[in-house]
Amino acid sequence: MNIRGYQWSVLKKLLKQRFSELTEDDLVFETGKEKELYIRLERKTGKTEEDVARIIKSMQQAYLQQSTLL
């Protein structure tokens, strides 16, 4: 996973919209500790690691597309 800090605030909001059960604590992101974030997201959403990665990647792509259009 390749999450950049400046993107995380946007991605975090999108994840909370998609998965209302996620809390701020679930969405704490620290560089170098991405695996821990994935584990929390897997447990709270019931998704596999691959599903979580796919969801985040698609959100990143949508964010980057939107950013380049502005």
N, CA, C and O of each residue as an XYZ file, in Angstrom:
280
protein
N       0.852     -1.182      0.000
C       0.000      0.000      0.000
C       0.883      1.225      0.000
O       1.933      1.258      0.641
N       0.444      2.220     -0.723
C       1.209      3.448     -0.827
C       0.288      4.626     -0.531
O      -0.263      5.250     -1.438
N       0.136      4.913      0.748
C      -0.715      6.029      1.152
C       0.185      7.216      1.467
O       1.173      7.096      2.191
N      -0.170      8.336      0.921
C       0.556      9.571      1.229
C      -0.248     10.332      2.276
O      -1.479     10.346      2.249
N       0.465     10.956      3.189
C      -0.190     11.670      4.279
C      -1.210     12.698      3.832
O      -2.274     12.829      4.437
N      -0.885     13.436      2.764
C      -1.803     14.480      2.312
C      -3.091     13.894      1.748
O      -4.118     14.573      1.735
N      -3.058     12.662      1.288
C      -4.259     12.018      0.766
C      -5.099     11.412      1.881
O      -6.308     11.239      1.724
N      -4.476     11.094      2.988
C      -5.155     10.301      3.995
C      -6.390     10.996      4.550
O      -7.394     10.332      4.806
N      -6.351     12.299      4.741
C      -7.533     12.978      5.290
C      -8.739     12.801      4.371
O      -9.864     12.643      4.845
N      -8.510     12.826      3.073
C      -9.595     12.621      2.108
C     -10.036     11.162      2.107
O     -11.230     10.868      2.164
N      -9.075     10.255      2.041
C      -9.400      8.828      2.025
C     -10.134      8.411      3.295
O     -11.056      7.597      3.249
N      -9.722      8.966      4.416
C     -10.355      8.647      5.692
C     -11.839      9.026      5.674
O     -12.687      8.265      6.140
N     -12.139     10.191      5.142
C     -13.541     10.622      5.049
C     -14.350      9.688      4.154
O     -15.487      9.337      4.469
N     -13.751      9.292      3.038
C     -14.441      8.389      2.113
C     -14.679      7.025      2.758
O     -15.747      6.437      2.587
N     -13.695      6.524      3.494
C     -13.858      5.236      4.178
C     -14.949      5.310      5.235
O     -15.727      4.369      5.389
N     -15.013      6.429      5.971
C     -16.059      6.579      6.986
C     -17.440      6.657      6.349
O     -18.417      6.183      6.930
N     -17.532      7.248      5.162
C     -18.812      7.299      4.457
C     -19.239      5.908      4.019
O     -20.414      5.552      4.112
N     -18.282      5.125      3.541
C     -18.602      3.786      3.036
C     -18.849      2.796      4.167
O     -19.712      1.926      4.053
N     -18.097      2.923      5.260
C     -18.194      2.002      6.393
C     -18.477      2.812      7.655
O     -17.550      3.267      8.326
N     -19.740      2.988      7.973
C     -20.128      3.851      9.101
C     -19.630      3.333     10.444
O     -19.575      4.088     11.415
N     -19.267      2.054     10.513
C     -18.793      1.486     11.771
C     -17.361      1.900     12.116
O     -16.910      1.665     13.237
N     -16.646      2.507     11.182
C     -15.269      2.911     11.440
C     -15.218      4.155     12.322
O     -16.001      5.090     12.157
N     -14.281      4.141     13.257
C     -14.077      5.280     14.159
C     -12.768      5.983     13.801
O     -11.983      5.483     12.996
N     -12.550      7.135     14.405
C     -11.287      7.847     14.213
C     -10.107      6.978     14.629
O      -9.069      6.981     13.966
N     -10.260      6.233     15.725
C      -9.187      5.346     16.186
C      -8.882      4.258     15.163
O      -7.722      3.890     14.976
N      -9.909      3.746     14.504
C      -9.704      2.720     13.485
C      -8.908      3.267     12.309
O      -8.198      2.520     11.635
N      -9.022      4.556     12.063
C      -8.452      5.173     10.869
C      -7.166      5.948     11.121
O      -6.766      6.770     10.297
N      -6.518      5.692     12.250
C      -5.243      6.336     12.526
C      -4.203      5.785     11.556
O      -4.024      4.572     11.446
N      -3.518      6.690     10.854
C      -2.506      6.296      9.879
C      -1.151      6.831     10.308
O      -0.989      8.023     10.572
N      -0.177      5.923     10.372
C       1.200      6.308     10.647
C       2.083      5.708      9.562
O       1.978      4.524      9.245
N       2.950      6.536      9.000
C       3.863      6.061      7.976
C       4.687      4.914      8.543
O       5.212      4.995      9.653
N       4.788      3.849      7.763
C       5.531      2.676      8.182
C       4.696      1.662      8.953
O       5.162      0.558      9.237
N       3.456      2.035      9.292
C       2.574      1.129     10.032
C       1.285      0.856      9.260
O       0.211      0.712      9.844
N       1.416      0.789      7.951
C       0.261      0.554      7.100
C      -0.387     -0.798      7.375
O      -1.609     -0.936      7.310
N       0.441     -1.793      7.684
C      -0.083     -3.142      7.945
C      -1.061     -3.122      9.121
O      -2.102     -3.777      9.070
N      -0.734     -2.372     10.179
C      -1.628     -2.269     11.332
C      -2.957     -1.635     10.946
O      -4.010     -2.046     11.431
N      -2.906     -0.640     10.076
C      -4.125      0.002      9.579
C      -4.975     -1.008      8.822
O      -6.184     -1.092      9.036
N      -4.348     -1.772      7.942
C      -5.071     -2.792      7.186
C      -5.742     -3.789      8.117
O      -6.900     -4.152      7.908
N      -5.027     -4.233      9.138
C      -5.580     -5.211     10.074
C      -6.813     -4.640     10.770
O      -7.826     -5.327     10.901
N      -6.732     -3.382     11.217
C      -7.897     -2.753     11.866
C      -9.075     -2.668     10.906
O     -10.211     -2.957     11.281
N      -8.801     -2.272      9.668
C      -9.875     -2.145      8.683
C     -10.485     -3.501      8.343
O     -11.699     -3.613      8.174
N      -9.654     -4.522      8.244
C     -10.160     -5.873      7.980
C     -11.114     -6.313      9.091
O     -12.210     -6.806      8.824
N     -10.685     -6.128     10.323
C     -11.487     -6.575     11.467
C     -12.810     -5.827     11.565
O     -13.851     -6.434     11.819
N     -12.774     -4.516     11.364
C     -13.993     -3.722     11.527
C     -14.977     -3.886     10.375
O     -16.190     -3.826     10.577
N     -14.454     -4.094      9.158
C     -15.339     -4.163      7.994
C     -15.701     -5.587      7.604
O     -16.670     -5.802      6.876
N     -14.930     -6.566      8.081
C     -15.165     -7.946      7.693
C     -14.649     -8.267      6.299
O     -14.949     -9.327      5.750
N     -13.879     -7.358      5.729
C     -13.310     -7.553      4.396
C     -11.941     -8.217      4.504
O     -11.305     -8.176      5.557
N     -11.496     -8.825      3.418
C     -10.150     -9.403      3.379
C      -9.129     -8.298      3.146
O      -9.483     -7.177      2.780
N      -7.853     -8.628      3.362
C      -6.797     -7.652      3.112
C      -6.810     -7.202      1.656
O      -6.596     -6.026      1.362
N      -7.059     -8.131      0.754
C      -7.113     -7.797     -0.668
C      -8.268     -6.843     -0.969
O      -8.126     -5.909     -1.758
N      -9.415     -7.092     -0.330
C     -10.569     -6.205     -0.523
C     -10.267     -4.803     -0.005
O     -10.568     -3.810     -0.667
N      -9.674     -4.730      1.177
C      -9.332     -3.426      1.758
C      -8.362     -2.692      0.839
O      -8.538     -1.503      0.574
N      -7.347     -3.387      0.357
C      -6.365     -2.775     -0.541
C      -7.034     -2.275     -1.821
O      -6.734     -1.182     -2.301
N      -7.929     -3.076     -2.361
C      -8.628     -2.699     -3.598
C      -9.494     -1.463     -3.381
O      -9.516     -0.558     -4.216
N     -10.203     -1.430     -2.261
C     -11.076     -0.299     -1.956
C     -10.257      0.979     -1.805
O     -10.611      2.017     -2.364
N      -9.163      0.901     -1.051
C      -8.317      2.083     -0.844
C      -7.704      2.528     -2.164
O      -7.660      3.722     -2.459
N      -7.234      1.578     -2.956
C      -6.630      1.927     -4.243
C      -7.641      2.607     -5.161
O      -7.308      3.585     -5.831
N      -8.857      2.106     -5.199
C      -9.868      2.731     -6.066
C     -10.212      4.132     -5.574
O     -10.452      5.032     -6.379
N     -10.237      4.318     -4.258
C     -10.495      5.654     -3.705
C      -9.345      6.602     -4.029
O      -9.569      7.772     -4.338
N      -8.107      6.095     -3.956
C      -6.945      6.913     -4.307
C      -7.010      7.340     -5.768
O      -6.764      8.502     -6.093
N      -7.337      6.407     -6.636
C      -7.406      6.718     -8.059
C      -8.481      7.767     -8.337
O      -8.267      8.686     -9.127
N      -9.619      7.629     -7.696
C     -10.702      8.606     -7.870
C     -10.254      9.973     -7.358
O     -10.531     10.995     -7.987
N      -9.565      9.992     -6.222
C      -9.063     11.244     -5.652
C      -8.061     11.899     -6.596
O      -8.131     13.104     -6.837
N      -7.129     11.113     -7.131
C      -6.123     11.666     -8.026
C      -6.741     12.167     -9.320
O      -6.325     13.202     -9.840
N      -7.716     11.462     -9.845
C      -8.406     11.919    -11.057
C      -9.106     13.236    -10.803
O      -9.047     14.155    -11.619
N      -9.772     13.319     -9.658
C     -10.492     14.541     -9.327
C      -9.512     15.699     -9.162
O      -9.789     16.811     -9.612
N      -8.372     15.449     -8.523
C      -7.374     16.482     -8.283
C      -6.793     17.015     -9.576
O      -6.528     18.212     -9.688
N      -6.590     16.139    -10.559
C      -6.000     16.583    -11.826
C      -7.007     17.345    -12.663
O      -6.617     18.124    -13.533
N      -8.299     17.140    -12.420
C      -9.326     17.852    -13.173
C      -9.529     19.271    -12.651
O     -10.047     20.129    -13.366
N      -9.123     19.521    -11.414
C      -9.335     20.849    -10.823
C      -8.311     21.835    -11.243
O      -8.361     22.992    -10.827
